[in-house]
Coordinates of C-alpha atoms in Angstrom, one line a residue:
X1 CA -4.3 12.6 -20.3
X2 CA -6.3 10.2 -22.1
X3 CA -5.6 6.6 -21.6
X4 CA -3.9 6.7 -25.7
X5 CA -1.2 8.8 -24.6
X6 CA -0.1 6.1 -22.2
X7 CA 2.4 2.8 -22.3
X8 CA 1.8 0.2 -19.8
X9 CA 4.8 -0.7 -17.7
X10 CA 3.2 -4.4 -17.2
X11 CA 3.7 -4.5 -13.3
X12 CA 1.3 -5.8 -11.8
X13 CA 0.1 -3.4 -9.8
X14 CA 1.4 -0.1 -11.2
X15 CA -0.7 1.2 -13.6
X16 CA -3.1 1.0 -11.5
X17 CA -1.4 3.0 -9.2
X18 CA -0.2 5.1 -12.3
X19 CA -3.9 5.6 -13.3
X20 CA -3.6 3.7 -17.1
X21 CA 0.2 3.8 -17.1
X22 CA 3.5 6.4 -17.8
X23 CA 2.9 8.8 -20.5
X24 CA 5.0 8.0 -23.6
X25 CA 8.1 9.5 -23.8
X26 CA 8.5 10.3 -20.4
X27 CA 11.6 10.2 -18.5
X28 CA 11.4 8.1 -15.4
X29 CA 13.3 8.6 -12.5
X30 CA 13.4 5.2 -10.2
X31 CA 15.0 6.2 -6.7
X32 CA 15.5 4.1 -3.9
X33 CA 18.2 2.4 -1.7
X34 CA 20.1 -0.8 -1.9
X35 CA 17.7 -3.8 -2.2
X36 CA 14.1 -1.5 -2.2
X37 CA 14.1 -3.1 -6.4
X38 CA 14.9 -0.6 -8.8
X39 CA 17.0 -3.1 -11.0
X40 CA 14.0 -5.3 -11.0
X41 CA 11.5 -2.9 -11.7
X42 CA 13.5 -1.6 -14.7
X43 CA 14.1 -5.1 -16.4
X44 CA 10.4 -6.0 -15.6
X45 CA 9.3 -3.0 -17.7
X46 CA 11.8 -3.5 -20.2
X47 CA 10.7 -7.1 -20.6
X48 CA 7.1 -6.3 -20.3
X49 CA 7.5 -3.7 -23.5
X50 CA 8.6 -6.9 -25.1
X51 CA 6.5 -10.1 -24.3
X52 CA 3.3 -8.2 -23.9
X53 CA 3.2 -5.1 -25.9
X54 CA 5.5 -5.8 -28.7
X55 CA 8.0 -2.6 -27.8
X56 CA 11.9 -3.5 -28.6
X57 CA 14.1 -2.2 -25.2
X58 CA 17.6 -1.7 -24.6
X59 CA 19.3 -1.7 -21.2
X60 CA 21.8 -0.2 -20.2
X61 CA 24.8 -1.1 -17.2
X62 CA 27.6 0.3 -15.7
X63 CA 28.4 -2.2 -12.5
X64 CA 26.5 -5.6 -13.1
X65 CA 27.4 -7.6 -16.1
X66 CA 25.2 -8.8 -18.5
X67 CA 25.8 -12.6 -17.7
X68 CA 24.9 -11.9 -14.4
X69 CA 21.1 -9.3 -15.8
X70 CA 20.2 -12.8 -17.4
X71 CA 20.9 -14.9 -15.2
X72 CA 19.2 -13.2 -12.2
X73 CA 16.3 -12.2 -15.1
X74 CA 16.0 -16.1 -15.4
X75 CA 14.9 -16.7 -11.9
X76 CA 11.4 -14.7 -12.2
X77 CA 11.1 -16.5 -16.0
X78 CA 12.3 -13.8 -17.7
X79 CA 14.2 -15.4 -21.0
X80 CA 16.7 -12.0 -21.9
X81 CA 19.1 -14.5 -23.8
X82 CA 15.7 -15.4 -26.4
X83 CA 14.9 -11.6 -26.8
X84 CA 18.4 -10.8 -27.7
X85 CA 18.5 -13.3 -30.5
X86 CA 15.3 -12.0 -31.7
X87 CA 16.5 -8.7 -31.8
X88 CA 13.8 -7.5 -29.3
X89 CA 16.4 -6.6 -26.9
X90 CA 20.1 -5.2 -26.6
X91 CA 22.1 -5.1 -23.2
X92 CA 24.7 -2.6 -23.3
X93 CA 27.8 -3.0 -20.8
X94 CA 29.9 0.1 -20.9
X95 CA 31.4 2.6 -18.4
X96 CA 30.0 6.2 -17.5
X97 CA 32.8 7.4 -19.4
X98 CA 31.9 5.6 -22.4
X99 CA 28.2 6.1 -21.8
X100 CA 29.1 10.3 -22.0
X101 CA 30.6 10.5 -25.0
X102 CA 28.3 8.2 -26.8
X103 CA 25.4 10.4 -25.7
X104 CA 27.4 13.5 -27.0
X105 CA 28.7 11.7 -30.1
X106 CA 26.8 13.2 -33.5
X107 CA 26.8 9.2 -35.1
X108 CA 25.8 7.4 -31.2
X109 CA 26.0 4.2 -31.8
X110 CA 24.3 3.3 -28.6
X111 CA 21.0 5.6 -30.9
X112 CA 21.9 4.0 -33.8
X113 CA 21.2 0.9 -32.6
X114 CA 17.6 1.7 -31.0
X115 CA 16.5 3.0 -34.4
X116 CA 17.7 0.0 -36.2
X117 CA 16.1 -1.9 -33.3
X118 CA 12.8 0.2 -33.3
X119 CA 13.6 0.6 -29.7
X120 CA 10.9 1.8 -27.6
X121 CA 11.5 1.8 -24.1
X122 CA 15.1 2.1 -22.1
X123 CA 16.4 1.2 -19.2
X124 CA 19.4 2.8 -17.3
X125 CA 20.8 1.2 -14.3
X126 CA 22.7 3.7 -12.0
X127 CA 22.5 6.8 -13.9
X128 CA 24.0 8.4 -10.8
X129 CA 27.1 6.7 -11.1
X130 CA 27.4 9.2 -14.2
X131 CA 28.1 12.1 -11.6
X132 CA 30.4 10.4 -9.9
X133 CA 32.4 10.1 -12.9
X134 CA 32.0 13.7 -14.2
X135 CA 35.8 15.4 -13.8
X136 CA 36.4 18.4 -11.7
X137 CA 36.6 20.7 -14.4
X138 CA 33.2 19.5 -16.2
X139 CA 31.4 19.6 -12.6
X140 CA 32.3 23.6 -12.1
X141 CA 30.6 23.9 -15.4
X142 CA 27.7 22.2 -14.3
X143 CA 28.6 19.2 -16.1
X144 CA 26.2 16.8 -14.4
X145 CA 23.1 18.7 -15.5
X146 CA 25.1 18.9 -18.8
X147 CA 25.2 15.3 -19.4
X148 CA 21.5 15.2 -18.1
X149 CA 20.3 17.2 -20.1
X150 CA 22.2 15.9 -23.3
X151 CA 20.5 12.5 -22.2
X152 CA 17.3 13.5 -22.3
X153 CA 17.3 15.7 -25.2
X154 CA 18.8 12.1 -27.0
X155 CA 15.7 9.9 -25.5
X156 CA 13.6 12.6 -26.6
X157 CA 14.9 12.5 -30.1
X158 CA 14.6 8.8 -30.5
X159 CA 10.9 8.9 -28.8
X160 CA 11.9 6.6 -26.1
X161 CA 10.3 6.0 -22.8
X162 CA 12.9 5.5 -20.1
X163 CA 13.6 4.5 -16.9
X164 CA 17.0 5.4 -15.3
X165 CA 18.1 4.0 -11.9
X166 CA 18.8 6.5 -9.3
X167 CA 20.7 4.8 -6.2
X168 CA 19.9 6.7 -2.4
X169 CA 22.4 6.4 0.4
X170 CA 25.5 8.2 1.0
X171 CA 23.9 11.9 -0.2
X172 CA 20.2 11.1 -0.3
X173 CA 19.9 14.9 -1.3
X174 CA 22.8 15.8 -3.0
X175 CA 22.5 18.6 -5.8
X176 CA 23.2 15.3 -8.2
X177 CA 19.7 14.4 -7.3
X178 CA 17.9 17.2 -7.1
X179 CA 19.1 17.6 -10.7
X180 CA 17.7 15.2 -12.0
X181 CA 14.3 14.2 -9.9
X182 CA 13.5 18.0 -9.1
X183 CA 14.0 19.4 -12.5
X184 CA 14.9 17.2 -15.5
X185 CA 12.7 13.8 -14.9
X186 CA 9.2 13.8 -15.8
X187 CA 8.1 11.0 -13.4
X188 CA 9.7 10.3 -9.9
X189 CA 9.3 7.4 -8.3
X190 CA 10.6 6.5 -5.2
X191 CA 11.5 2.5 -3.6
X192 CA 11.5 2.2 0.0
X193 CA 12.8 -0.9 1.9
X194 CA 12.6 -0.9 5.7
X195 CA 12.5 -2.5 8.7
X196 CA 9.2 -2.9 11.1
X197 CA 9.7 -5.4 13.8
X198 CA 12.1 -8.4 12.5
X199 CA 10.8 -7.9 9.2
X200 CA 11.9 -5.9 5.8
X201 CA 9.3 -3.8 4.5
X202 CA 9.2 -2.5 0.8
X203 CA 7.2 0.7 -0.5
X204 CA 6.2 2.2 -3.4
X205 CA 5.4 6.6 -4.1
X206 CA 4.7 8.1 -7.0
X207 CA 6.4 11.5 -5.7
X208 CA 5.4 13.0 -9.2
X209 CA 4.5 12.5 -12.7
X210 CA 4.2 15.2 -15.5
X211 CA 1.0 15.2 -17.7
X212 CA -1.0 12.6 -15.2
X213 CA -2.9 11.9 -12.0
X214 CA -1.9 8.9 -10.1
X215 CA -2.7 7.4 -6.7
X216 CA -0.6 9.3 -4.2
X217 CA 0.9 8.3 -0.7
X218 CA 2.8 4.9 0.2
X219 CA 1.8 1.8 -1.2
X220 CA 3.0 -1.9 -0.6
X221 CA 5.7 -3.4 -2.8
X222 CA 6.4 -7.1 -2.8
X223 CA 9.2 -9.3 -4.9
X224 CA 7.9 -12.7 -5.5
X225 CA 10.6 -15.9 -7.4
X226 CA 9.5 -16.9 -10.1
X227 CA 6.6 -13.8 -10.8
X228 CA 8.5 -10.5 -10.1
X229 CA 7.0 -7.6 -8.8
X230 CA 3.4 -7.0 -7.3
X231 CA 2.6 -3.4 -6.0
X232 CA -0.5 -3.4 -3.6
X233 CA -2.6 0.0 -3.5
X234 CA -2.6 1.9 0.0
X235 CA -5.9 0.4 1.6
X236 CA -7.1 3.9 2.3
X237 CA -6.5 5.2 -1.2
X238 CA -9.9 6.8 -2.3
X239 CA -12.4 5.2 -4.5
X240 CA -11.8 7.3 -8.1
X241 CA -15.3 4.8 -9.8
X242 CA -17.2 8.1 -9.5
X243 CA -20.4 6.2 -9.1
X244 CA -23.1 7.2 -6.3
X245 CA -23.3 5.0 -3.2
X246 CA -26.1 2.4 -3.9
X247 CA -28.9 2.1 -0.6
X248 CA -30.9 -0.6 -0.1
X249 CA -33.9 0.9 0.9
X250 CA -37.6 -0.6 -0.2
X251 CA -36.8 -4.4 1.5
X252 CA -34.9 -5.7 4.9
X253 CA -33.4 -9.3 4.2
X254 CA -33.6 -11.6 7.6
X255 CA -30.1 -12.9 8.4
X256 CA -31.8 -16.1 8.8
X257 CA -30.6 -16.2 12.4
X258 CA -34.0 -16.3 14.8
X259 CA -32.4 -15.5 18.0
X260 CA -30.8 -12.0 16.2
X261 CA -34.3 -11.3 13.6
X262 CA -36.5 -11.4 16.8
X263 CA -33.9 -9.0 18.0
X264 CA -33.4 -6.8 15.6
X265 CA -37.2 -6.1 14.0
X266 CA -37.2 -8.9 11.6
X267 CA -33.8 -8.3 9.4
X268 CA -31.6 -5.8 8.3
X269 CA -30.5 -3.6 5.2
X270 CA -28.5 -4.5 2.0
X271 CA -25.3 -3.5 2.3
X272 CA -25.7 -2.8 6.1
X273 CA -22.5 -3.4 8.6
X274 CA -23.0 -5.2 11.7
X275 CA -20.3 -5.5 15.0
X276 CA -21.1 -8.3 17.2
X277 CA -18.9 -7.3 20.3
X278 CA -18.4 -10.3 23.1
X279 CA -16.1 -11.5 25.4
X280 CA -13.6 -14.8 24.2
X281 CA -16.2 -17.7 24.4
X282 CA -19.7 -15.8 24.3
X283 CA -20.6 -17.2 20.6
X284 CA -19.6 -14.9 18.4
X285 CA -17.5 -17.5 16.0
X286 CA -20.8 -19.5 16.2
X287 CA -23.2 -16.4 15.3
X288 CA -21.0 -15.9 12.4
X289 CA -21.0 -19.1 10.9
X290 CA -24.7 -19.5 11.3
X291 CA -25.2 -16.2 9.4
X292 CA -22.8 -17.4 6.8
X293 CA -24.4 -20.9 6.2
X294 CA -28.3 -19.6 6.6
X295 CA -27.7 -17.6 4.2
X296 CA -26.1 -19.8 1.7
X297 CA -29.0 -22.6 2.4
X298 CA -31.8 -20.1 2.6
X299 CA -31.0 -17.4 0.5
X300 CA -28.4 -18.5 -2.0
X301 CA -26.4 -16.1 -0.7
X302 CA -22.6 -17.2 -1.1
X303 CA -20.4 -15.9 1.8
X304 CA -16.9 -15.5 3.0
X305 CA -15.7 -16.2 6.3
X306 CA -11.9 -14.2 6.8
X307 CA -10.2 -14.9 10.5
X308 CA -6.7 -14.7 11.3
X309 CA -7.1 -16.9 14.6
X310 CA -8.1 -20.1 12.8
X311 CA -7.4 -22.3 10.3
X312 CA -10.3 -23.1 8.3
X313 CA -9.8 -27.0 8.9
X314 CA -10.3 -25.7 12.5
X315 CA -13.5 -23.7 11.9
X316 CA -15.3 -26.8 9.6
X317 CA -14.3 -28.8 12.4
X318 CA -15.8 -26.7 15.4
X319 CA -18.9 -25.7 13.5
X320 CA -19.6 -29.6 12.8
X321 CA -19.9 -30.4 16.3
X322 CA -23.2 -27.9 16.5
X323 CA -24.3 -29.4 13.3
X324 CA -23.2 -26.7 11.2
X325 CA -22.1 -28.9 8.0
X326 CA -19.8 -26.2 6.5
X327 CA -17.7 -28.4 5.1
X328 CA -20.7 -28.5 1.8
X329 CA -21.2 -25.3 1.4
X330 CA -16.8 -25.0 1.2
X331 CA -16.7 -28.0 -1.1
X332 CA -19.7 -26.0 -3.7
X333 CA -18.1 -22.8 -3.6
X334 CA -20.9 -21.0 -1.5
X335 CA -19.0 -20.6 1.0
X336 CA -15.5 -19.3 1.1
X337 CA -12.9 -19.2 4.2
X338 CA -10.2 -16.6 3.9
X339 CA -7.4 -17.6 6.7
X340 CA -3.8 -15.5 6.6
X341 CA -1.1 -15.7 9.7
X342 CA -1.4 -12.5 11.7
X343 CA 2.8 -12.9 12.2
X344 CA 3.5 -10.9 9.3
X345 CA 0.3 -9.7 7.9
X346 CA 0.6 -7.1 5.2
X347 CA -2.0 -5.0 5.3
X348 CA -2.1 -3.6 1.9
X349 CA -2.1 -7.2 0.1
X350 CA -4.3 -8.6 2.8
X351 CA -7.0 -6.2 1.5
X352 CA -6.2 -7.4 -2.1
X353 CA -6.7 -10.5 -1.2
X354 CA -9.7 -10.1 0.2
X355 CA -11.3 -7.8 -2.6
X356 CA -10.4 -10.3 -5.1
X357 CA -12.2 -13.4 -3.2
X358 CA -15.0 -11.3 -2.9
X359 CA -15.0 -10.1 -6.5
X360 CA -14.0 -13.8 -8.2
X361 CA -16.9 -15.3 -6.0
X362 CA -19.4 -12.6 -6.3
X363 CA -19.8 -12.7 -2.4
X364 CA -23.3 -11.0 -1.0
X365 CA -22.3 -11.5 2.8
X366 CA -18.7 -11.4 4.5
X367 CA -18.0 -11.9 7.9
X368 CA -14.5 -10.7 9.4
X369 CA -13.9 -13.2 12.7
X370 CA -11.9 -11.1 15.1
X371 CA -11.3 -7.7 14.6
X372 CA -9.1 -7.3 17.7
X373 CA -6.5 -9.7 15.9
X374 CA -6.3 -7.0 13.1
X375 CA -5.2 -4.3 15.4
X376 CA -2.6 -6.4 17.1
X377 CA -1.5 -7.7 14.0
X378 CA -1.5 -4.2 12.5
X379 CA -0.3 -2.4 15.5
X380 CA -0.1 1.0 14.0
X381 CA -3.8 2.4 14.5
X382 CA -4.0 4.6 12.1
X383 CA -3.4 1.9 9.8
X384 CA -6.0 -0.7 11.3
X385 CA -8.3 2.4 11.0
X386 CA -7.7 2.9 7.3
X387 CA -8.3 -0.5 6.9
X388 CA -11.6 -0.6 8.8
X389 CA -13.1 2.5 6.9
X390 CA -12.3 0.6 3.4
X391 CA -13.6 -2.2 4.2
X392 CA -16.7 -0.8 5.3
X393 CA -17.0 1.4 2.5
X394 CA -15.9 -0.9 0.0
X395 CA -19.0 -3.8 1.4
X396 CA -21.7 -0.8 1.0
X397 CA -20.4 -0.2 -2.6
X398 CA -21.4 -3.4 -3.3
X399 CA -24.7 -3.7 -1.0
X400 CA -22.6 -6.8 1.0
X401 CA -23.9 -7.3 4.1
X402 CA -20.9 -7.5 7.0
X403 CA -20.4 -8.6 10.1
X404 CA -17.3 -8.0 12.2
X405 CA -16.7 -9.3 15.5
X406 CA -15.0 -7.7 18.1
X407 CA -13.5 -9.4 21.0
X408 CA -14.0 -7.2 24.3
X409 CA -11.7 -7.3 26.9
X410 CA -13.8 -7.4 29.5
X411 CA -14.8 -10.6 31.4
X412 CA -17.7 -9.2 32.7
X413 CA -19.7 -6.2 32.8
X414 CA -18.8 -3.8 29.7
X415 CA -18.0 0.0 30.5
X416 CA -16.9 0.3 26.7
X417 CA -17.3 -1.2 23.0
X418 CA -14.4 -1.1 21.9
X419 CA -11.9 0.9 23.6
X420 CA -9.1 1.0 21.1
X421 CA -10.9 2.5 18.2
X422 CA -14.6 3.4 18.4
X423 CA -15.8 1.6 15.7
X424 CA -19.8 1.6 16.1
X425 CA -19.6 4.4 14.8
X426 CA -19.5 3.3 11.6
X427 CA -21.4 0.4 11.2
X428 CA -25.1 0.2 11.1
X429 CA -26.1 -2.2 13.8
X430 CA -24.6 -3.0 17.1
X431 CA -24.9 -6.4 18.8
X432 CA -24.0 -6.8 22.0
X433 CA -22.9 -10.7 23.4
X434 CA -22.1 -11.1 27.1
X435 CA -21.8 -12.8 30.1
X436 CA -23.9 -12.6 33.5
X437 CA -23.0 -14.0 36.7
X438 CA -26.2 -15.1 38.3
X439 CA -25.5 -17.2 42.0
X440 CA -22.7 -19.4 41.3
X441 CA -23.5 -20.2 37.1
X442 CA -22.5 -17.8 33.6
X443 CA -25.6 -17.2 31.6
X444 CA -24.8 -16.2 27.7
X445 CA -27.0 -13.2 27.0
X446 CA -27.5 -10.5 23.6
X447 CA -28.8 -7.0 23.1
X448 CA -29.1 -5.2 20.2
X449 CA -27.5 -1.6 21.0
X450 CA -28.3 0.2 18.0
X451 CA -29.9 -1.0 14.0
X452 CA -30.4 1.8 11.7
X453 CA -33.5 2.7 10.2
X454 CA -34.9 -0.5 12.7
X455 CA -37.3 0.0 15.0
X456 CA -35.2 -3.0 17.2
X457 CA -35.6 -4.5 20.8
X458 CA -33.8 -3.5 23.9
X459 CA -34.8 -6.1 25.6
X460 CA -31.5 -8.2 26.9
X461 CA -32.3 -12.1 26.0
X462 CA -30.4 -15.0 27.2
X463 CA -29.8 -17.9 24.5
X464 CA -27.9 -20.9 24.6
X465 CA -25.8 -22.6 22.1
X466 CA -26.4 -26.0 21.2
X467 CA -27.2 -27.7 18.0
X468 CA -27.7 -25.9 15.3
X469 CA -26.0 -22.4 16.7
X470 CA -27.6 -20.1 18.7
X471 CA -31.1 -19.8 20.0
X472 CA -33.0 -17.9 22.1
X473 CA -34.2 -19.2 26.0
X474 CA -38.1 -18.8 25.9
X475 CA -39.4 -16.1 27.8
X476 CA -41.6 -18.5 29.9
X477 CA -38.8 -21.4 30.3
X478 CA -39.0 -22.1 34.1
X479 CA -35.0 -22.9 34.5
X480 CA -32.6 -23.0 37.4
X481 CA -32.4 -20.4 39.2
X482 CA -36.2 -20.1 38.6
X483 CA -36.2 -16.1 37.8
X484 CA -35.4 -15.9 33.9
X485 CA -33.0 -12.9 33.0
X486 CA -36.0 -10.9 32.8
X487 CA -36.5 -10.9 36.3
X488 CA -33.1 -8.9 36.6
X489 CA -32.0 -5.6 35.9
X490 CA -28.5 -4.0 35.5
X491 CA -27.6 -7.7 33.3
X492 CA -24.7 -5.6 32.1
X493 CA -22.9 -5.3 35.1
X494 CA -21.1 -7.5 37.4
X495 CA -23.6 -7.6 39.6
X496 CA -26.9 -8.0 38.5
X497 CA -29.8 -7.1 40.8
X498 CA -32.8 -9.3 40.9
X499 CA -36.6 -8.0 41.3
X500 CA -39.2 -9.9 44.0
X501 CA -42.0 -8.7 41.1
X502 CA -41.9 -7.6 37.7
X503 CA -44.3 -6.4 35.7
X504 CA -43.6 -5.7 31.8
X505 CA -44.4 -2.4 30.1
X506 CA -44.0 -1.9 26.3
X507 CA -41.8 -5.2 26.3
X508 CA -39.0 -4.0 28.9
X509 CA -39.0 -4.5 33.2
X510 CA -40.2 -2.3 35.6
X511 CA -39.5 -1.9 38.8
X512 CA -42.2 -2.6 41.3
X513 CA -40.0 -3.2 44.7
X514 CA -36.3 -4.6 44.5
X515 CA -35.1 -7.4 47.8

């Protein structure tokens, strides 16, 4: 359906989902249990028609009076009191008994007044409260899907686009609503509200929608004061922008980093992904930072740092003590710092978040400090692995170059990357920070495991961290103990072994004869 044939409900969030919006006329069913918003939703849309697209609404009650629909309206900003004067808006407190015989009355007055109004949208609370009030008699004769249909037919008539209520509970699949969300409503859409951990949890699905496409599965709802509603896409929703997936291919960009350009054949791609993986400790907070300011002093690059393991007072601070003035680069704008609690991280408006930084900011590089906070924070993994794989995806749709740093649990010696969720498969280059045990002293040390399309090092180089960041040790630095890391092989284990002479073919160690 073209993008004509549809009215915007104005939450934020939900047309998106709905692909442009709900196609006019439709009937929409809004299902859900106790507290999961469908009150909400309905007076949002209803006031939305109003303030932003200049369609009259009526609503319609049954339980909640309308002293109590304003003032509750009032506390997102919603003025229902103003629209009624204006004749924008009419709030109809009846009963379901009423409410039937309006709907099968030739002169409705309930119609009459939406096409004095030039009523456009409507909004039913608790249309199943109409079945409940259906008589014995009426029921045998189908009189549910009766009254159903009668209502429709009347929407229909008056070209309204409406939204009734549908309350789940006590018969969650009672014939009352399979009725009406099965076979009479044109669009379903189902609220969820439940609880993970000590926490509530609220959920949108589209479950259908006659005459339109829309982004399926469950996405994150969230009820803010004073705003109203905000539904966050599913991170692992695919991409419907159609366009091919732009390569960087004719020129590598140095990440301005010499210890990791020596390391890694002088830069990498645009748009490339990068896991540094290190124990707690190693450097990898300080590698990121350097790539991040480097490349806002050296390449105009702006950046984003995002960790949920420290405040960004706390990073400014720590990098200062290397000499890494941050705190500029923040102040200009060239560098932004993302921080969020991992204590009750949603993961669907986390990613929002994120994508809209990077899009308000027009960020080039991004790292991600602590990717093994994610998963904790997540804790379901097919989740944290949605959310790596968009990510990913979504930085090489814009050519960003990423870097993602992985805490490993070992302390020392590494017999896997990342055993939770194999990630290096996905990225592009692998960088490898650890520590060796040589005597009685911890030397840092870095390898680059794998760079696509790089013709890299293997060689395993010790660096230090001082001021400025990270640097390299000099091959020929004569340090305590007086054999450099070069002059030991297995640095990857716990217990590297030492050569009495070393010769070096095609820049890596040979053997010649071990103590």
């Amino acid at each position: 359906m073209s993008k004509e044939g549809l009215i915007k409900t104005g939450v934020r969030g939900l047309d998106e989902i709905l692909l442009g919006g709900i196609p006019r006329t439709n009937v929409v069913v809004l299902q859900g249990v106790t507290g999961s918003g469908k009150t909400l939703m309905g007076l949002e849309f209803i006031y939305n028609g109003i303030t932003q697209y200049g369609e009259p609404g009526i609503i319609v009650v049954f339980e909640t009076s309308p002293n109590k629909l304003v003032r509750d309206a009032a506390g997102f900003g919603w003025n229902l009191d103003e629209l009624q004067d204006q004749k924008k808006l009419q709030i109809v407190f009846t009963t379901p008994q009423v409410f039937d015989q309006e709907l099968r009355s030739a002169d409705s007055l309930l119609l009459e007044t939406a096409n004095e109004m030039g009523a456009k949208r409507i909004f039913v609370d608790g249309i199943g409260m109409l079945n409940r009030d259906v008589d014995a008699s009426k029921a045998e004769r189908g009189g549910y899907r009766e009254l159903l249909q009668q209502l429709i037919e009347s929407l229909n008539r008056e070209s309204l686009t409406a939204i009734l209520s549908l309350e789940l509970g006590s018969a969650p699949n009672s014939m009352a609503t399979v009725e009406i969300t099965d076979f009479l409503a044109d669009t379903v859409i189902e609220l969820g509200r439940e609880r993970k951990g000590r926490r509530m949890q609220r959920s949108l699905e589209v479950l259908k929608s006659r005459g339109q496409d829309y982004e399926s599965g469950e996405h994150t709802l969230h009820i803010r004061g004073g705003q109203g509603l905000q539904i966050y896409r599913r991170v692992q929703a695919p991409s419907r922008t159609g366009s091919k997936q732009p390569t960087s291919s004719t020129m590598r960009s140095v990440i301005g980093v010499e210890a990791v350009d020596t390391l890694i054949g002088g830069g990498i791609f645009d748009g490339s992904t990068t896991m540094v993986v290190g124990i707690s400790g190693v450097g990898k907070t300080v590698l990121g930072t350097q790539i991040l300011r480097e490349g806002a002093l050296k390449q105009r690059t702006k950046g984003l740092l995002i960790s949920l393991d420290e405040h960004p007072a706390q990073v400014i601070r720590n990098a200062q003590t290397l000499g890494l003035n941050l705190e500029e680069q923040v102040a200009d704008g060239t560098i932004q710092i993302l921080f969020e609690s991992p204590q009750e991280l949603d993961v669907d408006a986390h990613y929002a978040r994120i994508i809209k930084v990077i899009e308000e900011h027009d960020i080039k590089r991004m790292v991600i400090d602590g990717m093994t906070s994610y998963s904790t924070a997540i804790g379901e993994l097919a989740v944290y692995r949605d959310f790596v794989h968009a990510i990913v995806a979504y930085s090489k749709q814009r050519l960003m170059t990423s870097f993602f740093n992985y805490e490993n649990p070992e302390f020392l010696g590494v017999s896997s990357y990342m055993p939770d969720f194999p990630l290096s498969s996905i990225v592009d280059n692998l960088i490898l920070m650890s520590l060796v045990e040589i005597n009685n002293s911890l030397h840092r040390c870095i390898s680059v495991v794998k760079s696509r399309g790089s013709k890299h090092s293997f060689d395993t180089r010790e660096f230090v961290i001082g001021q400025g960041g990270i640097s390299l040790v000099p091959l020929e630095r004569n340090m305590v103990p007086p054999v450099p890391l070069q002059g030991y092989s297995s640095l990857l284990s716990r217990a590297p072994t030492r050569f009495s002479g070393a010769k070096r073919i095609n820049g890596a160690a040979a053997v010649q004869d071990k103590e």
